[in-house]
Coordinates of C-alpha atoms and ligand atoms in Angstrom, one line a residue:
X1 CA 20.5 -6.9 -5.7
X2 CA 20.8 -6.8 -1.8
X3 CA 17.3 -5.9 -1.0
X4 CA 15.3 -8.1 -3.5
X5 CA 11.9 -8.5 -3.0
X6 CA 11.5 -12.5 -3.8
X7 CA 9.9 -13.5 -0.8
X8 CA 6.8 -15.4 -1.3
X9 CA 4.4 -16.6 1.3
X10 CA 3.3 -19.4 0.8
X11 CA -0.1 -19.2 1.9
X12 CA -3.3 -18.6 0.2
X13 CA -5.2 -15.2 -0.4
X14 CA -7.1 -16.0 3.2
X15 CA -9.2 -12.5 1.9
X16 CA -10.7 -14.8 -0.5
X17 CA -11.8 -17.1 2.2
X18 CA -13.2 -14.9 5.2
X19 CA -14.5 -11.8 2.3
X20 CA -18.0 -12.9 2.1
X21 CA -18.8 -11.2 -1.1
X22 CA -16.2 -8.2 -0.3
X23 CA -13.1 -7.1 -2.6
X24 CA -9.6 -6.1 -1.2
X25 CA -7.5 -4.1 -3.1
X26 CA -4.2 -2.5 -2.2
X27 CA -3.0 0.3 -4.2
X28 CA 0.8 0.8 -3.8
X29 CA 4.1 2.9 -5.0
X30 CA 6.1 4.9 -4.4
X31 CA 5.1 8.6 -2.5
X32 CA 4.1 11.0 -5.5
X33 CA 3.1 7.8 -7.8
X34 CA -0.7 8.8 -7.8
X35 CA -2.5 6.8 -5.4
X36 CA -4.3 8.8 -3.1
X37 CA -5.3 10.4 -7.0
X38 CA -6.5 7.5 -8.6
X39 CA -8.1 5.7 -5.1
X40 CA -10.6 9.0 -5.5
X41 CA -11.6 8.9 -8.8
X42 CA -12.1 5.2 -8.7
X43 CA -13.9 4.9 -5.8
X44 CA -16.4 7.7 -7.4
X45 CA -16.5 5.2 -10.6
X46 CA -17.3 2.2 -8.7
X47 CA -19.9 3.9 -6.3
X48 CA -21.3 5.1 -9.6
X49 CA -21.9 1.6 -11.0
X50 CA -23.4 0.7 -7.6
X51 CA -21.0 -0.9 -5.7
X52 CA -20.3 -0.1 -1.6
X53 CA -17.1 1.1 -1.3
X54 CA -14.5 1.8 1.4
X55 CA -11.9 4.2 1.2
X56 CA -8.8 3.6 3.5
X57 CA -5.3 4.1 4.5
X58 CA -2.2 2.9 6.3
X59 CA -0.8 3.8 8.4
X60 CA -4.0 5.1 9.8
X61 CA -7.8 3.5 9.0
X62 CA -8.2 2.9 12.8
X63 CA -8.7 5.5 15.7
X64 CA -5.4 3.9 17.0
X65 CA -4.1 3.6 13.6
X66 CA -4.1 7.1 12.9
X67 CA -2.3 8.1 16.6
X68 CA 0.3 5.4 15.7
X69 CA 0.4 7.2 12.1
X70 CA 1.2 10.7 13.8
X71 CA 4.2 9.0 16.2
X72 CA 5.7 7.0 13.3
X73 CA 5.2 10.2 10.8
X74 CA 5.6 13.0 12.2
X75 CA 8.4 15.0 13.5
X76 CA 9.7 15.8 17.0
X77 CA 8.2 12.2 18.4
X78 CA 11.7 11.3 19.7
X79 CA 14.1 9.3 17.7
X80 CA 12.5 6.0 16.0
X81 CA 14.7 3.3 15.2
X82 CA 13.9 0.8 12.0
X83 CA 12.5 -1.9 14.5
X84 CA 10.2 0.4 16.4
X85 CA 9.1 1.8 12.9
X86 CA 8.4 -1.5 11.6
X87 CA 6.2 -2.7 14.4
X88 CA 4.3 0.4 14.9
X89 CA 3.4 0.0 10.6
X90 CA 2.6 -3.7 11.8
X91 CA 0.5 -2.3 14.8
X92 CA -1.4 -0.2 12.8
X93 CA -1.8 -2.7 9.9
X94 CA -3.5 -5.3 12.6
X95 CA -5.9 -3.0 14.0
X96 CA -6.8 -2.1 10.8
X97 CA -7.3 -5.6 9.4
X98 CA -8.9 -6.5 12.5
X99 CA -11.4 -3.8 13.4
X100 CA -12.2 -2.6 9.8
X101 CA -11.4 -4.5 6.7
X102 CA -12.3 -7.7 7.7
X103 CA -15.8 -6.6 9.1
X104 CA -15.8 -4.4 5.4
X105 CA -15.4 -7.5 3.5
X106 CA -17.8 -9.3 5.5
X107 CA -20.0 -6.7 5.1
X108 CA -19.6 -7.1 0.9
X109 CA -18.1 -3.9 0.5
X110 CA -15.1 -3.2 -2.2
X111 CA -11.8 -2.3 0.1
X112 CA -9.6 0.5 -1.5
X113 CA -6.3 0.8 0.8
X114 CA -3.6 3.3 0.5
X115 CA -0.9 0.9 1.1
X116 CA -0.9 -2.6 2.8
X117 CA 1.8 -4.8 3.3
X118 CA 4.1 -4.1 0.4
X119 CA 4.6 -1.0 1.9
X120 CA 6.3 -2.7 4.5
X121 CA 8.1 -4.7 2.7
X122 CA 9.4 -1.8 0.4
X123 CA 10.2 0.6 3.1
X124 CA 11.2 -1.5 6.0
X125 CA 12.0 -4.6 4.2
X126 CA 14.6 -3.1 1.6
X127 CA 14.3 0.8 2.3
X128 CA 15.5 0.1 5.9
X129 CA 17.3 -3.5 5.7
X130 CA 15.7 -4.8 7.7
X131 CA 15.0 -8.2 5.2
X132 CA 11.6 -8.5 3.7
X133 CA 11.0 -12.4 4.0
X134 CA 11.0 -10.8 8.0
X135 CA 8.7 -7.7 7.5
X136 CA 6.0 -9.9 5.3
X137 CA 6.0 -12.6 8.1
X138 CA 5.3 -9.5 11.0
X139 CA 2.2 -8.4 8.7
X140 CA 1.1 -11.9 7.8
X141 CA 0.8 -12.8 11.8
X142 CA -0.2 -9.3 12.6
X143 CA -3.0 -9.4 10.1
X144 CA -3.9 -13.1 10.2
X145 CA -2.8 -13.6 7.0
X146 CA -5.0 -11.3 5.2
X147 CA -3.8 -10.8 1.8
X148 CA -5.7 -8.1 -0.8
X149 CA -7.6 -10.0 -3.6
X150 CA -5.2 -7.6 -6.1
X151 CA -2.4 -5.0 -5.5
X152 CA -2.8 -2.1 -7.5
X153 CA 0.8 -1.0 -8.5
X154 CA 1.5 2.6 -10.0
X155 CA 4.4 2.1 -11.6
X156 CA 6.2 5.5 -11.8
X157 CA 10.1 6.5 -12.6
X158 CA 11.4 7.5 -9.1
X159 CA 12.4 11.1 -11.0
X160 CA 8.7 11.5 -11.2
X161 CA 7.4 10.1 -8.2
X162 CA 9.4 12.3 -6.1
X163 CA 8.9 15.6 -8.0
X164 CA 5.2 15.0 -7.9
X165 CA 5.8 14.1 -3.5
X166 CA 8.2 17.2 -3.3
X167 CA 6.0 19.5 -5.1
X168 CA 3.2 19.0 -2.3
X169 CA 5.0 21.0 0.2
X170 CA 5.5 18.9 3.4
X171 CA 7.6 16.3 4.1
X172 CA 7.1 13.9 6.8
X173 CA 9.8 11.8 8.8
X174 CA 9.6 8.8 6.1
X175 CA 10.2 11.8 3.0
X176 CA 13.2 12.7 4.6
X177 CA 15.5 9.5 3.8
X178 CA 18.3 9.6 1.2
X179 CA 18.2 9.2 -2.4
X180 CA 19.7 5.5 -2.4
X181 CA 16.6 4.5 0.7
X182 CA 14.1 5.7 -2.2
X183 CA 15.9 3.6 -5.0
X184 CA 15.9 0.4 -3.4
X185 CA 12.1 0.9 -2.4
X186 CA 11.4 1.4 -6.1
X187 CA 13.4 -1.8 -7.1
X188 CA 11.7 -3.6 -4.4
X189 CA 7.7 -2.7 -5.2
X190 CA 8.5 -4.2 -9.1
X191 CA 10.5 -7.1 -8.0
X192 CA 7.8 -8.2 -5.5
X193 CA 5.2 -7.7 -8.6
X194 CA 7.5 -9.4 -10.3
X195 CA 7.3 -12.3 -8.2
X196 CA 3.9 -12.9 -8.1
X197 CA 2.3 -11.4 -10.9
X198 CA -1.1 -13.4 -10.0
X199 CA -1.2 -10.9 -7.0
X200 CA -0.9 -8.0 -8.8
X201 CA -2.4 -5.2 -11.8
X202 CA 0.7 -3.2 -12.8
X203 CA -0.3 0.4 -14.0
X204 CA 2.2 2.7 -15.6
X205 CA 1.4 5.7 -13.7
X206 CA 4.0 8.0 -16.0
X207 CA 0.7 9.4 -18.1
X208 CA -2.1 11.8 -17.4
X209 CA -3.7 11.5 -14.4
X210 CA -7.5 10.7 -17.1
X211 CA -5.0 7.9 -18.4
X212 CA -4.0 6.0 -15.5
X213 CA -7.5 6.0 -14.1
X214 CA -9.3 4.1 -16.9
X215 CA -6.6 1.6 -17.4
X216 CA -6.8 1.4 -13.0
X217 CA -11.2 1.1 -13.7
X218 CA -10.8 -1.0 -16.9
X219 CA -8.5 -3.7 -14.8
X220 CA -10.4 -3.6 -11.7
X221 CA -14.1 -4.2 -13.3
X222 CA -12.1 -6.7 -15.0
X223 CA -10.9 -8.7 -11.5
X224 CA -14.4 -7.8 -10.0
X225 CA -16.3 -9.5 -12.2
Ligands
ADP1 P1 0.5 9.4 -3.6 O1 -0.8 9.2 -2.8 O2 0.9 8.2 -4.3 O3 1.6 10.0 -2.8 P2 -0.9 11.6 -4.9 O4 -2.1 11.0 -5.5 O5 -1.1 12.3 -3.6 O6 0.2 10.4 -4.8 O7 -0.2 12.5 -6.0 C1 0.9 13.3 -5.7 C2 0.9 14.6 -6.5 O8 1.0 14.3 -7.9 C3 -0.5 15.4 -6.3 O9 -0.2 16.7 -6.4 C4 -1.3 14.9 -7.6 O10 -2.2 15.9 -8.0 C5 -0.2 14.7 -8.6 N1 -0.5 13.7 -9.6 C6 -1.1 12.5 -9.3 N2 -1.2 11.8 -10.5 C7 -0.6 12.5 -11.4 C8 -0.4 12.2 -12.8 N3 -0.8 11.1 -13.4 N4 0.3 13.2 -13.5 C9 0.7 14.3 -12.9 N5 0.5 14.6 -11.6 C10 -0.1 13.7 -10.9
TYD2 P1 1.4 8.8 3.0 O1 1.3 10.3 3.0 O2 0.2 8.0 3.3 O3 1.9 8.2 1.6 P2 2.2 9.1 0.3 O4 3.4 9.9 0.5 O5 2.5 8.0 -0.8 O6 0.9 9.8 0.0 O7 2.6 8.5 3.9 C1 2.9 7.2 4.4 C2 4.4 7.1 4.5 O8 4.6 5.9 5.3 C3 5.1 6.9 3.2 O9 6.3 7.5 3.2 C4 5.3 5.4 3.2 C5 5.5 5.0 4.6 N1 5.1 3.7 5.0 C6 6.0 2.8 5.4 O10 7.2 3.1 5.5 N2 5.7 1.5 5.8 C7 4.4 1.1 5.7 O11 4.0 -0.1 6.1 C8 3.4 2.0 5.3 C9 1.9 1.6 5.2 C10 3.8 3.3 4.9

């Protein structure tokens, strides 16, 4: 497979190191696999059971994140080719990690982000070619190597994932690539799971929405405590 995701970095989880008593976790998939769903309910669990939670995004998060969000997103901002895509996601991803997750964590509080840097890897890594060992090593530098303590992954048949996306009504720039762009993404998210398993909680997102979200709370009080 072209556009495997085996590249591991061989560094340590440096959010383990500078968290204080914080918790990162990246929830990622495909669009339509359920994340922005099952961030929601589980941020409502864990504030429930007294924990200080943070709900993010990417692209986005920042005040400059979310105007580098509407140029890389959104239509009619002049043509974007795959290298200026990549490094806006990167520019976004380091303001974020700079100006708000790091000072979260620091601050003890449990991280939920809508995509981190497998998105990159996915999308511009394998989705655009443009070789993931590359587009991991941009968001390790552009972050300072900070790595989510878990990666959520909802693990949805493509089918699904983009019947659940198309049924929402809009599409932005990234929803309107071609069907073999969204298979190789797909491949890519398992094969980096794949990988490194120790990085990840796996989820099979192809059940109710009730479903998914106690096996996502049951494994994450699990890695919290
Ligand atoms: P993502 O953030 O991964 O793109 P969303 O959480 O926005 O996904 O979900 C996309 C659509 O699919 C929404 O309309 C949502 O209500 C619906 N959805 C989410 N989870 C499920 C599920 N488990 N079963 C059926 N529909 C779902
Ligand atoms: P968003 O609406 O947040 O995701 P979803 O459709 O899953 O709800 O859209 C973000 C889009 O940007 C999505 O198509 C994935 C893409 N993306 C990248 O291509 N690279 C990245 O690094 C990130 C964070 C997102």
């Amino acid at each position: 497979m072209r556009h495997a995701l085996n590249y591991t970095p061989e560094i340590d989880t440096t959010a383990e190191q500078d968290a204080g008593s914080g918790f990162f976790i990246a929830f990622e998939g495909g669009d339509g696999s359920g994340k922005t769903t099952q961030i929601k309910l589980l941020a409502q669990a864990l504030t429930d059971r007294g924990f200080d939670v943070l709900v993010t995004r990417e692209p986005g998060g920042t005040d400059i994140g979310e105007k580098l969000r509407t140029l890389v997103l959104e239509h009619g901002q002049g043509e974007v080719d795959p290298h200026t895509e990549a490094l806006i996601f990167a520019a976004s991803r380091a303001a974020h990690a700079h100006q708000k997750i790091r000072p979260a964590l620091a601050e003890g509080k449990v991280v939920l982000c809508d995509r981190y840097i497998d998105s990159s890897a996915a999308y511009q890594g394998a989705g655009r070619g443009l070789g993931v060992e590359n587009i991991v090593n941009l968001s390790l530098w552009a972050t300072s190597n900070l790595l989510p303590h878990t990666t959520v992954l909802l693990d949805v048949p493509l089918v699904e994932g983009r019947e659940r996306a198309g049924a929402r009504g809009q599409t932005d720039r990234m929803e309107s690539a071609d069907d073999s762009f969204y298979a190789a993404l797909h491949d890519a998210f398992r094969a980096q799971a794949a990988a490194t398993p120790y990085r990840y909680t796996v989820i099979d997102g192809d059940r109710s929405i009730q479903e998914v979200h106690q096996d996502v709370l049951s494994a994450v009080l699990k890695v919290l405590s």
